[in-house]
Coordinates of C-alpha atoms and ligand atoms in Angstrom, one line a residue:
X248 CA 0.0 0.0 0.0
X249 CA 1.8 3.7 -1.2
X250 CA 0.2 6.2 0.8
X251 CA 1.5 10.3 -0.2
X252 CA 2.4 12.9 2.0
X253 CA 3.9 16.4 1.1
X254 CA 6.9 17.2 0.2
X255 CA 6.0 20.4 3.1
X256 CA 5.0 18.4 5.6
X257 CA 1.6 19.3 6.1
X258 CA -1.5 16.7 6.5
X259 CA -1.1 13.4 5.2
X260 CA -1.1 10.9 4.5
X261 CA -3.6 10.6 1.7
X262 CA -4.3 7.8 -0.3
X263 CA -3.7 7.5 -4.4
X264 CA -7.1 8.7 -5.3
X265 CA -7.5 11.5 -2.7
X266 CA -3.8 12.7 -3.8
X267 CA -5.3 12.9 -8.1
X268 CA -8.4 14.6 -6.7
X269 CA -6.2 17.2 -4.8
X270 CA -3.3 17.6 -7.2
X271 CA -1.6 19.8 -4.4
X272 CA -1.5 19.5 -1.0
X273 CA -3.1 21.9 1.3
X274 CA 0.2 23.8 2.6
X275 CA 1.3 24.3 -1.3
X276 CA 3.3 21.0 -1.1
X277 CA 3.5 18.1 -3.8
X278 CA 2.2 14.7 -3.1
X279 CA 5.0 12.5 -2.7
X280 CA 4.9 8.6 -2.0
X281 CA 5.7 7.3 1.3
X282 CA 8.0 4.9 -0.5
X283 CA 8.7 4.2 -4.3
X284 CA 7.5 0.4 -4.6
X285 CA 9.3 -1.6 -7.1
X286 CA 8.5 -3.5 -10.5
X287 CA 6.4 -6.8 -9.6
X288 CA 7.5 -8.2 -13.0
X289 CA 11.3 -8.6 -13.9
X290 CA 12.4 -7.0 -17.2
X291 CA 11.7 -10.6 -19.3
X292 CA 8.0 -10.6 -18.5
X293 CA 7.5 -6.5 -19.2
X294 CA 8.8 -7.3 -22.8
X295 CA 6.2 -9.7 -23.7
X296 CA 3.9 -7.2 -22.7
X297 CA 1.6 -4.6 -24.4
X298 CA 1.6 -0.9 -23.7
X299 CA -1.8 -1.3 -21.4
X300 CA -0.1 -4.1 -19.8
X301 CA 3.1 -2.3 -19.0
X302 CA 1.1 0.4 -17.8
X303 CA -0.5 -1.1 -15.2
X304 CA 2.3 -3.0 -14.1
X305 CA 3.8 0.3 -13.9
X306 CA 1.0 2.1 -12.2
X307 CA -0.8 -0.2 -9.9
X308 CA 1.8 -0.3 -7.5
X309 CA 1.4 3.8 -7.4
X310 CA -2.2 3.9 -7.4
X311 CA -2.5 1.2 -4.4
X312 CA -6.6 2.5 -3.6
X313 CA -7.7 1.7 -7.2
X314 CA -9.2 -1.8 -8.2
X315 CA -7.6 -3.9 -10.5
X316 CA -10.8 -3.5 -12.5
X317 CA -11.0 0.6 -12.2
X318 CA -7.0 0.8 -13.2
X319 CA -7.4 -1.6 -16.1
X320 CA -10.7 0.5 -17.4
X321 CA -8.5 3.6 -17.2
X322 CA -5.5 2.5 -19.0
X323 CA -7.9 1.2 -21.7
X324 CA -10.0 4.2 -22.4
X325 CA -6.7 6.2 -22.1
X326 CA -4.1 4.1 -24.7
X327 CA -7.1 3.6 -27.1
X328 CA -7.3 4.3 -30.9
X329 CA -6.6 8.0 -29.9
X330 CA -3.1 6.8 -30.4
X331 CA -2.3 6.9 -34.5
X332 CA -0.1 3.7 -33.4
X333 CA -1.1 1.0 -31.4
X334 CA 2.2 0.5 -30.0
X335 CA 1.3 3.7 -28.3
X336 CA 5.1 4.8 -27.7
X337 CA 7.3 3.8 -30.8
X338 CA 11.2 4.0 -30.9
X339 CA 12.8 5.1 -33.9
X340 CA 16.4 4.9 -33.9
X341 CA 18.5 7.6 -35.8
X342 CA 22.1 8.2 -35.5
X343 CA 22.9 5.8 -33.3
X344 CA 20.0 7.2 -30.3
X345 CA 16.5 5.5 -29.7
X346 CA 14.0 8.1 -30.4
X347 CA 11.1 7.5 -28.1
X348 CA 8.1 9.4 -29.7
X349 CA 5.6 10.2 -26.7
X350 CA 4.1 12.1 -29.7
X351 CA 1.4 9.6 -31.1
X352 CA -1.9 10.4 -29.2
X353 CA -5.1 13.4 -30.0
X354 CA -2.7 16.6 -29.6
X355 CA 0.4 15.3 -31.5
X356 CA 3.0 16.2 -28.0
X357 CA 4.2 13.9 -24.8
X358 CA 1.5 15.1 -22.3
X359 CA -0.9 13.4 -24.1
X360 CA 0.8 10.3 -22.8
X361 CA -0.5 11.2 -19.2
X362 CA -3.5 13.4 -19.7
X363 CA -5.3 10.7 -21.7
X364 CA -5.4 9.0 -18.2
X365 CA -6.1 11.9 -16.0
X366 CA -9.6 12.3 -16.6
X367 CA -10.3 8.7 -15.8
X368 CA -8.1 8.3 -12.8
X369 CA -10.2 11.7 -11.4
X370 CA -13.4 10.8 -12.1
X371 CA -13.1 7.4 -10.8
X372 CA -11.2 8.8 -7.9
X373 CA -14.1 11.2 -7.5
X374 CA -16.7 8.0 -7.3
X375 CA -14.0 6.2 -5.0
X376 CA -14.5 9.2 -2.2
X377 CA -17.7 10.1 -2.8
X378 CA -17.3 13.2 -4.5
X379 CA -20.4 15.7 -4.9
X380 CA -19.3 18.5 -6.8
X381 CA -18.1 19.3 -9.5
X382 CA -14.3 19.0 -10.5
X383 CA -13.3 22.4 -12.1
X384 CA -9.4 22.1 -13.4
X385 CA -7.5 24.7 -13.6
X386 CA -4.5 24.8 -15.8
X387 CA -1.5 27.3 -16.9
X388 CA 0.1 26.1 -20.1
X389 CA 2.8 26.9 -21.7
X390 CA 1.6 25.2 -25.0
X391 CA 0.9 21.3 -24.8
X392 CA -0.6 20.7 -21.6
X393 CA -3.4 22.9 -22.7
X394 CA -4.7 21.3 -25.6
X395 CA -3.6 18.1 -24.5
X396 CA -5.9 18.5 -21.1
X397 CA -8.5 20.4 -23.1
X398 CA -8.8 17.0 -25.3
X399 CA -8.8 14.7 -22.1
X400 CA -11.5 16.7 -20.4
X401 CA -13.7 18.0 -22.9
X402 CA -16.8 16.4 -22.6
X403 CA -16.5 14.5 -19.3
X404 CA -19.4 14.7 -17.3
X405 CA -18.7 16.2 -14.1
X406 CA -16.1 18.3 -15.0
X407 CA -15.1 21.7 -16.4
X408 CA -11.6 23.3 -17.1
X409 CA -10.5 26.6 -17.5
X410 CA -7.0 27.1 -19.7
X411 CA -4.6 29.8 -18.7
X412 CA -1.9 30.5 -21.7
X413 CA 0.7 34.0 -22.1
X414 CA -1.1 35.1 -25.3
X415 CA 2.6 35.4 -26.9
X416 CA 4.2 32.8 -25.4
X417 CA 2.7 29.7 -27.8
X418 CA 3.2 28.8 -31.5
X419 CA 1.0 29.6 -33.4
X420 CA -0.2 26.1 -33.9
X421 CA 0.1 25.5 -30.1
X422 CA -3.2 28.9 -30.1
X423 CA -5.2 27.4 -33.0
X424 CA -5.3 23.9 -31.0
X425 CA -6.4 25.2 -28.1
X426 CA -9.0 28.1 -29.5
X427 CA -10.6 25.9 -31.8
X428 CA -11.3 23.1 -28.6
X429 CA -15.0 22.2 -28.8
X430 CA -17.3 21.3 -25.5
X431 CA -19.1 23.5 -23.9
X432 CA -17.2 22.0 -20.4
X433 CA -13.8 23.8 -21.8
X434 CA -12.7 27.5 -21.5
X435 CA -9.6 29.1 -23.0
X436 CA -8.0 32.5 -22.1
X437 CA -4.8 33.9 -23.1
X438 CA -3.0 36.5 -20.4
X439 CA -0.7 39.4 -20.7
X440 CA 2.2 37.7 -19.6
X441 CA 4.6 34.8 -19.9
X442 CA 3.8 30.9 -18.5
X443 CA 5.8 31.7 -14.6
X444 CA 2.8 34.5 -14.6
X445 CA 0.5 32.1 -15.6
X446 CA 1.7 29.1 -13.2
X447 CA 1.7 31.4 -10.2
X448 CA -1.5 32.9 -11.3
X449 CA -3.1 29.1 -10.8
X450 CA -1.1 28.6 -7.9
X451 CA -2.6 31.6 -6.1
X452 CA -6.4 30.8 -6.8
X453 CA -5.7 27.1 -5.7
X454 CA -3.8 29.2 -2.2
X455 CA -6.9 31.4 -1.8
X456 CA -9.3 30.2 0.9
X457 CA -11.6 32.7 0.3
X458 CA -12.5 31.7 -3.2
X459 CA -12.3 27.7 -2.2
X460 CA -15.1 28.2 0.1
X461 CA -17.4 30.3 -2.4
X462 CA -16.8 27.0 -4.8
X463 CA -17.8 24.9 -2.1
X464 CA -21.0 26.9 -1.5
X465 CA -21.8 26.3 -4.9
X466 CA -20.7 22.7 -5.8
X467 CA -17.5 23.1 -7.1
X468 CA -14.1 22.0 -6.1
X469 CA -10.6 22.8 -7.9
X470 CA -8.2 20.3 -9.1
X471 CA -5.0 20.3 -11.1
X472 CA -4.2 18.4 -14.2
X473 CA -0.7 20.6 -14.3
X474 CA 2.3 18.1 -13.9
X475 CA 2.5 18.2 -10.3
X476 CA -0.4 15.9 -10.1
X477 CA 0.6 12.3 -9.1
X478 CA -1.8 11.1 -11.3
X479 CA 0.0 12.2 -14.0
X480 CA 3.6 11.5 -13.1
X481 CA 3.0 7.8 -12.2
X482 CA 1.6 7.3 -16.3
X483 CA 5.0 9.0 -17.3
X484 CA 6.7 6.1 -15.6
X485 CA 5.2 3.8 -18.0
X486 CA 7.0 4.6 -21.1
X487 CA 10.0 4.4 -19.9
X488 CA 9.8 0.7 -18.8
X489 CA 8.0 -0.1 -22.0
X490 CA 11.2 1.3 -24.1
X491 CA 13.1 -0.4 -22.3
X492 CA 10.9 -3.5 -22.6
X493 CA 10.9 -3.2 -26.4
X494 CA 15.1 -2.8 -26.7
X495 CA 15.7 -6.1 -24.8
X496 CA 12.5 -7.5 -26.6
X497 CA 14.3 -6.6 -29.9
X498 CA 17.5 -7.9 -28.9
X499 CA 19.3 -4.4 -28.8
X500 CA 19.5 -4.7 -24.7
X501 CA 20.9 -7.6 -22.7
X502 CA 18.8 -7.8 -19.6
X503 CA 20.0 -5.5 -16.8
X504 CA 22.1 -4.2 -19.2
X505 CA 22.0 0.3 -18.2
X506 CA 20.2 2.3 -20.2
X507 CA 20.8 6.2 -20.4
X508 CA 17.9 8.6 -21.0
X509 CA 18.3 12.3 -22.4
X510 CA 14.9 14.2 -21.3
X511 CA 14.1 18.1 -22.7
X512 CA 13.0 19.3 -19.6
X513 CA 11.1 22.3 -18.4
X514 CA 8.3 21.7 -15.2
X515 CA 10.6 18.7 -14.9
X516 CA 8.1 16.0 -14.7
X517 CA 8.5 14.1 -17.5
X518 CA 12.4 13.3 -16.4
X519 CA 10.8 12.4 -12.5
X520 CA 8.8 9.9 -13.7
X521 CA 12.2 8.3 -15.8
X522 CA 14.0 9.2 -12.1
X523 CA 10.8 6.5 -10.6
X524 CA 11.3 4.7 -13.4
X525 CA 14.6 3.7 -12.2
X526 CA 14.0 3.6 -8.6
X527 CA 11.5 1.0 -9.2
X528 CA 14.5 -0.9 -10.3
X529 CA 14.3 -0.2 -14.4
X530 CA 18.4 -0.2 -14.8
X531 CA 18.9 3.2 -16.0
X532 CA 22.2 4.9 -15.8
X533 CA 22.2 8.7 -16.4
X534 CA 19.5 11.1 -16.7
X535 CA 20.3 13.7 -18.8
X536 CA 18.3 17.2 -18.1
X537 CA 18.3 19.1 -21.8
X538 CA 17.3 22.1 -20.9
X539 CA 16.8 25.2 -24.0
X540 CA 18.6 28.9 -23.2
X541 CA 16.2 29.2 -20.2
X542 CA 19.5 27.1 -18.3
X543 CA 17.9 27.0 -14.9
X544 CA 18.6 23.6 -14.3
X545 CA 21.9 23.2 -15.9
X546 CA 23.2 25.4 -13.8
X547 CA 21.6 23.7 -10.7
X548 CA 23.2 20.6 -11.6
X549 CA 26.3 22.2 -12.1
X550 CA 26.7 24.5 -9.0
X551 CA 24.1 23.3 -6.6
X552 CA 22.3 26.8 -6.6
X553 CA 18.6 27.4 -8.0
X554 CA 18.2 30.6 -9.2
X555 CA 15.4 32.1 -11.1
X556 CA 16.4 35.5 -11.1
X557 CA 17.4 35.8 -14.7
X558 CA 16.2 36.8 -17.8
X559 CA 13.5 34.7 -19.6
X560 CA 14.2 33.7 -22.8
X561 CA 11.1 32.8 -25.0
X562 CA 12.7 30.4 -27.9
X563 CA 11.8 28.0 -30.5
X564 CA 11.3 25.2 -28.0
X565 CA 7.9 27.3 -25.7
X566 CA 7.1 24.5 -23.7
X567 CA 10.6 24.2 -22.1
X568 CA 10.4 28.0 -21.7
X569 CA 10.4 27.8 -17.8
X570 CA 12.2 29.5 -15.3
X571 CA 10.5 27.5 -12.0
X572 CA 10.2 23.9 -12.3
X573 CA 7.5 22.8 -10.2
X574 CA 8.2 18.9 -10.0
X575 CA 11.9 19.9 -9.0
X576 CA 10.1 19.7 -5.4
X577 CA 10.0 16.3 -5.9
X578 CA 13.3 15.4 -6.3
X579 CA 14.8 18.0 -3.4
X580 CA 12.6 16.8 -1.0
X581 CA 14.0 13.2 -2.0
X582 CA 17.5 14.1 -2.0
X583 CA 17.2 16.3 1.3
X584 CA 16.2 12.7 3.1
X585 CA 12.6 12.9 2.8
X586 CA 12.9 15.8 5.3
X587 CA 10.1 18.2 4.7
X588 CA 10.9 21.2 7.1
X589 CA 14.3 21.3 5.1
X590 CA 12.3 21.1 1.2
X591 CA 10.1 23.6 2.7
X592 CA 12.9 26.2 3.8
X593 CA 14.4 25.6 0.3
X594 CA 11.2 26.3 -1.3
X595 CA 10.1 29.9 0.7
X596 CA 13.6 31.3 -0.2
X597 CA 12.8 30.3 -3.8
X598 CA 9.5 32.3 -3.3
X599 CA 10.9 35.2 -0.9
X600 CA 13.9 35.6 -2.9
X601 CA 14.1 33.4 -6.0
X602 CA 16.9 31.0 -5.3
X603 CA 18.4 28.6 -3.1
X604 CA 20.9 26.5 -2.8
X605 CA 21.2 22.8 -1.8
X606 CA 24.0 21.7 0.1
X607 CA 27.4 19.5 -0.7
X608 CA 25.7 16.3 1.2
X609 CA 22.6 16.6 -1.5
X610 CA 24.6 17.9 -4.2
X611 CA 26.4 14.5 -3.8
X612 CA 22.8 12.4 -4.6
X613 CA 22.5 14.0 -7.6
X614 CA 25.6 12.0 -9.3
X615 CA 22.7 10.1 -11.7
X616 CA 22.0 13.4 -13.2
X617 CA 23.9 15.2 -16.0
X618 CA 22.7 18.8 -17.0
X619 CA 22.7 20.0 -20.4
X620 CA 21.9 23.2 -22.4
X621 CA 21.8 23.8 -26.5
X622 CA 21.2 27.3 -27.8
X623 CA 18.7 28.0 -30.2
X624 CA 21.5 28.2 -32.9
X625 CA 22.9 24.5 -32.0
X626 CA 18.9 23.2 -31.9
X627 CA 18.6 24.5 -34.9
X628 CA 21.4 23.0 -36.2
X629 CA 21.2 19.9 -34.9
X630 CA 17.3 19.4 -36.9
X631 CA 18.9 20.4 -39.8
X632 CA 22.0 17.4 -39.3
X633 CA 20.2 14.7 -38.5
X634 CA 17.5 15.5 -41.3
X635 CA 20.5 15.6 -43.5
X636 CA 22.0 12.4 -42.6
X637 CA 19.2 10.6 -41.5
X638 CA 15.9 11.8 -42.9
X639 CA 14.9 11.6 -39.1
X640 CA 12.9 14.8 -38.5
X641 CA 12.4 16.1 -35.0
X642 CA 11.3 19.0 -33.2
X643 CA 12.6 21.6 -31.6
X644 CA 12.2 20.3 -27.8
X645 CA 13.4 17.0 -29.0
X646 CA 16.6 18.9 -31.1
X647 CA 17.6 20.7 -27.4
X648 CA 18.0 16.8 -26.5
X649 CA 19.3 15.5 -29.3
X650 CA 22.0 18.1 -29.0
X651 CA 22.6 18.0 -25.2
X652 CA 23.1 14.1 -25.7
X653 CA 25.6 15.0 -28.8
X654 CA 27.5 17.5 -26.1
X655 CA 27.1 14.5 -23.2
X656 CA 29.0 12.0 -25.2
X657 CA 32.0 14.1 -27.1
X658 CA 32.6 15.3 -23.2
X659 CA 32.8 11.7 -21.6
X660 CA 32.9 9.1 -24.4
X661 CA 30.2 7.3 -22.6
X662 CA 28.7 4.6 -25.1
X663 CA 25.9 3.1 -23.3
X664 CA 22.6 2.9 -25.3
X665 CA 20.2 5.5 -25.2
X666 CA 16.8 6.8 -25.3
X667 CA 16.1 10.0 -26.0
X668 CA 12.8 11.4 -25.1
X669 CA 11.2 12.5 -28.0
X670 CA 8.3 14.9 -26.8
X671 CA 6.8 16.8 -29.4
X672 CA 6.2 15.6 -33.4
X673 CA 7.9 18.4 -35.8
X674 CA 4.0 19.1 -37.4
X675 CA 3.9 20.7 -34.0
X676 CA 6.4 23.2 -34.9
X677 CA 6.7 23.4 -38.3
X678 CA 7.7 27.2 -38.8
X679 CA 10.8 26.6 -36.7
X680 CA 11.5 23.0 -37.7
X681 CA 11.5 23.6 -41.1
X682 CA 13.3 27.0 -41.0
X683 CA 16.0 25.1 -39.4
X684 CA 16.2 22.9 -42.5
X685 CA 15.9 25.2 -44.8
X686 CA 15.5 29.3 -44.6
X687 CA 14.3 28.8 -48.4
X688 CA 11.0 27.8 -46.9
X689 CA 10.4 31.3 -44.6
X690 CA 8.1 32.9 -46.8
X691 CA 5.0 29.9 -46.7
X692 CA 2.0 30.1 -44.5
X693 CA 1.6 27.1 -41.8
X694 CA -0.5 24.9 -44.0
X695 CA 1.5 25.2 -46.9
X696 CA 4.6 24.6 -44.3
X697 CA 3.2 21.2 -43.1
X698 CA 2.2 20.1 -46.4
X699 CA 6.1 20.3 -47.6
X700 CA 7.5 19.1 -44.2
X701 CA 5.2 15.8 -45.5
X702 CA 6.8 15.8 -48.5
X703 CA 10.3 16.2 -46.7
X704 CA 9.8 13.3 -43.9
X705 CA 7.7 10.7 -45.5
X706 CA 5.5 11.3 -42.7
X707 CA 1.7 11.6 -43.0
X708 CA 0.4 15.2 -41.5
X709 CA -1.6 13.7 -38.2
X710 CA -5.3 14.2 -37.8
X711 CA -4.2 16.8 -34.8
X712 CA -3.2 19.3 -37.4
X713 CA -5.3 18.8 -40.5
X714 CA -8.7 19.2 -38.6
X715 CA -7.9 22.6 -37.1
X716 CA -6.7 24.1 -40.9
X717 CA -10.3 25.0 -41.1
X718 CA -12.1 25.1 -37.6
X719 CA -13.6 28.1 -36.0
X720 CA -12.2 29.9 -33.4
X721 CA -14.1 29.7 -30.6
X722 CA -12.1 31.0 -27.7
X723 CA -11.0 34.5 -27.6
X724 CA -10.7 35.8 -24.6
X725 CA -7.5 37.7 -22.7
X726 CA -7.4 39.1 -19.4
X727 CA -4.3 40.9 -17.6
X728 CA -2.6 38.5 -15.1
X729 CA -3.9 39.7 -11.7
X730 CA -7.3 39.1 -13.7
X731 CA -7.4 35.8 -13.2
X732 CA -9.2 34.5 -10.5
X733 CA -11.7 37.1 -11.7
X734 CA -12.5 35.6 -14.8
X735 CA -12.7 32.1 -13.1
X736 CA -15.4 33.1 -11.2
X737 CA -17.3 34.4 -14.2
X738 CA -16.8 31.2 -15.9
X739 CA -18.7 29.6 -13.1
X740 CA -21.2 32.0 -12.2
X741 CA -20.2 32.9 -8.5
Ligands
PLP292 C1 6.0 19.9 -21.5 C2 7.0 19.6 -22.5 C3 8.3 19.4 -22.2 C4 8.8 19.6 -20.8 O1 8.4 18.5 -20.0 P1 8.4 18.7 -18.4 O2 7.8 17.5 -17.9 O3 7.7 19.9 -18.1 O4 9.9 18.8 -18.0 C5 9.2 19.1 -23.2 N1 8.8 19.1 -24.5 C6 7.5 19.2 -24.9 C7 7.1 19.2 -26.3 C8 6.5 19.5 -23.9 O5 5.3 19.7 -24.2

């Protein structure tokens, strides 16, 4: 049985499905499990397995409070024909690295992978504790977790969600996506600012009593489906162990043999869950943090000290364009001893004065890590090379890994097979992808752009982006960012 507590110390411990419902815990801490269980099947059993099986291997230990029955009904109308594969999470290897493309499901990017699941793990968590109101989910984006929660949510009874995006801070794409989202549950609102304002925008609504009270009075309830939610890290696990599972199943692993992943990083979740991944005994060796010219966490790995007081750089890679990663709680808390007064401390200076810094006895459990940066001239380059050599496309998230791994093994010659994450498919950022390949191609509009990155790749345009060449916009509103909570109550009439 995993129960969670947060990483601040306060109230707890909560079971699996209270933890989803809540997203964050009361005193502004992350759920974190009272222990990290490990995989019930060895390696050999995972690779005869399909995705929906690895998945709830994966995830059942996690989500302790949910039947076998309510888990496996989840993972199935999650991984479904949503997915244009039904591998769910292919590899592709290119120059010597394993691609891992998290990019297959409705909105074409790697949170898809977990917010496919989300809904169902919260509504059946909301039938589990006996749930009255109504969940309204409240998200900042800073592109894909949008329309990617948008598309899990719209339409499920029970629940509404309000979007929060910095109206110049998305591609274009990224804004047609999310305006053009149908269901009348679904609201989408674009704010003067960039995605910190809009994260600590969210944050303070969840923090405000006042307001959580006048939901109550009128049957509503907030949740999260941003990536601090547990029920959305613990699905992130799964890939990891599948790709793993398909390498030894494919003869390119020997079992046990280490693995390395490269992760393009921004809230840091999606490199957690590897960092679970391989506490649950998957046999990974590094975990490289790619991180674009917004070099936060490089240069936490590097010096030990967190600083956000810095420029931020918007680049071609928007959804790594982040300057406080939220799920980094996780892993101080871990590496501070599961000592919660100490992760708190940490985290109050990072609000009071925008940095901290960890000390030599932590710094020292951070040895599996290896921070990276690429500029937006190497990411750029580094589509173009591999296109060259390869024909292997890739975005621009996935380029900042590609390069970062490039930089990882020229500086220690480390050979050990690889996965890179591969978060985001190019039709996602076609200006910047295919001005990378070729500045020829500047002058098209974003249609015409996808239609000749087809012809470049070999690769179908997915259904993501041909059904919004010609939908409405139905979403136009912008507010300031102190507007906010304002505009929330609006939305639900209170
Ligand atoms: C969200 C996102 C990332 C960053 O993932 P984190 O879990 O926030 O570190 C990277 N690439 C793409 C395409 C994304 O959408």
């Amino acid at each position: 049985m995993v129960n969670y507590f947060s990483t601040r110390g306060g109230g707890g411990p909560v079971s699996a499905s209270e933890a989803v419902l809540k997203g964050l815990a009361e005193d502004g801490g992350l759920f974190f499990p009272d222990h990290i269980p490990a995989l019930t099947k060895s390696l050999k059993e995972l690779s005869e397995m399909s995705y929906q099986d690895v998945a709830y291997e994966v995830m059942q230990p996690f989500l302790s409070d949910y039947t076998e029955e309510e888990l496996r009904t989840c993972i199935r109308n999650a991984y479904d024909s949503k997915f244009d594969t039904e591998t769910i999470a292919p590899l592709a290897c290119a120059d010597g690295a394993y691609y891992l493309e998290l990019f297959h499901g409705a909105t074409i990017a790697f949170k898809d992978m977990a917010l496919s699941i989300l809904p169902h793990l919260m509504i059946t968590a909301a039938g589990k504790n006996h749930i009255k109101y109504d969940i309204v989910i409240l998200t900042a984006t800073s592109g894909d977790t949008g329309k990617a929660a948008l598309a899990g949510f719209a339409g499920v009874k029970g629940t509404k969600i309000i979007v929060f995006y910095p109206k110049n801070g998305v591609s274009p794409i990224q804004e047609k996506q999310m305006v053009t989202q149908k269901g009348d549950n679904t609201f989408v609102v674009g704010i003067h600012g960039n995605f910190d304002d809009a994260q600590s925008g969210v944050k303070k609504i969840f923090a405000d009593q006042e307001l959580g009270k006048l939901m109550a009075d009128n049957g509503y309830q907030f949740s999260s489906a941003n990536s601090i939610n547990i029920g959305r890290l613990v699905p992130q696990a799964v890939y990891y162990v599948y790709a793993y599972a398909q390498l030894l199943k494919e003869g390119k692993l020997a079992e046990g043999e280490p693995m390395n992943v490269v992760v393009p990083t921004g809230n840091f979740g999606n490199i957690l869950a590897a960092y679970f991944a391989k506490n649950m005994g998957l046999p990974i060796a590094k975990l490289i943090c790619a991180s674009n010219e917004n070099r936060v966490l490089f240069d936490f790995f590097r010096t030990g000290v967190y600083d956000r007081n810095r420029d931020f750089v918007l680049t071609s890679s928007p959804s790594m364009d982040i300057l406080i990663s939220s799920n980094l709680e996780r892993l101080i808390y871990l590496i501070a001893g599961s000592d919660a007064e100490k992760n708190k401390e940490l985290m109050m200076q990072l609000s009071t004065s925008g940095k901290y810094e960890i000390t030599p006895e932590m710094q020292e459990k951070l040895q599996d890590f290896y921070g990276g940066y690429a500029s937006e001239a190497e990411t750029a380059e580094t589509i173009a090379s591999l296109y060259k050599k390869c024909g292997y496309v890739i975005d621009t998230h996935t380029a900042v890994a590609s390069c970062v791994y490039r930089k990882y093994k020229e500086q220690t010659k480390d050979e050990t097979k690889t996965v890179i994450a591969s978060t985001a498919s190019p039709y996602k950022f076609t200006r910047s992808v295919m001005s990378a390949i070729d500045r020829q191609y500047d002058g098209l509009e974003d249609f015409a752009l996808a239609d000749k990155l087809s012809e470049l790749s070999g690769v179908k345009i997915p259904e993501a982006i041909e059904g919004i060449r010609t939908a409405p916009v139905l979403h136009d509103t912008v507010c300031e960012k102190d507007g906010m909570a304002d505009i929330v109550k609006k939305y639900l009439g209170i």
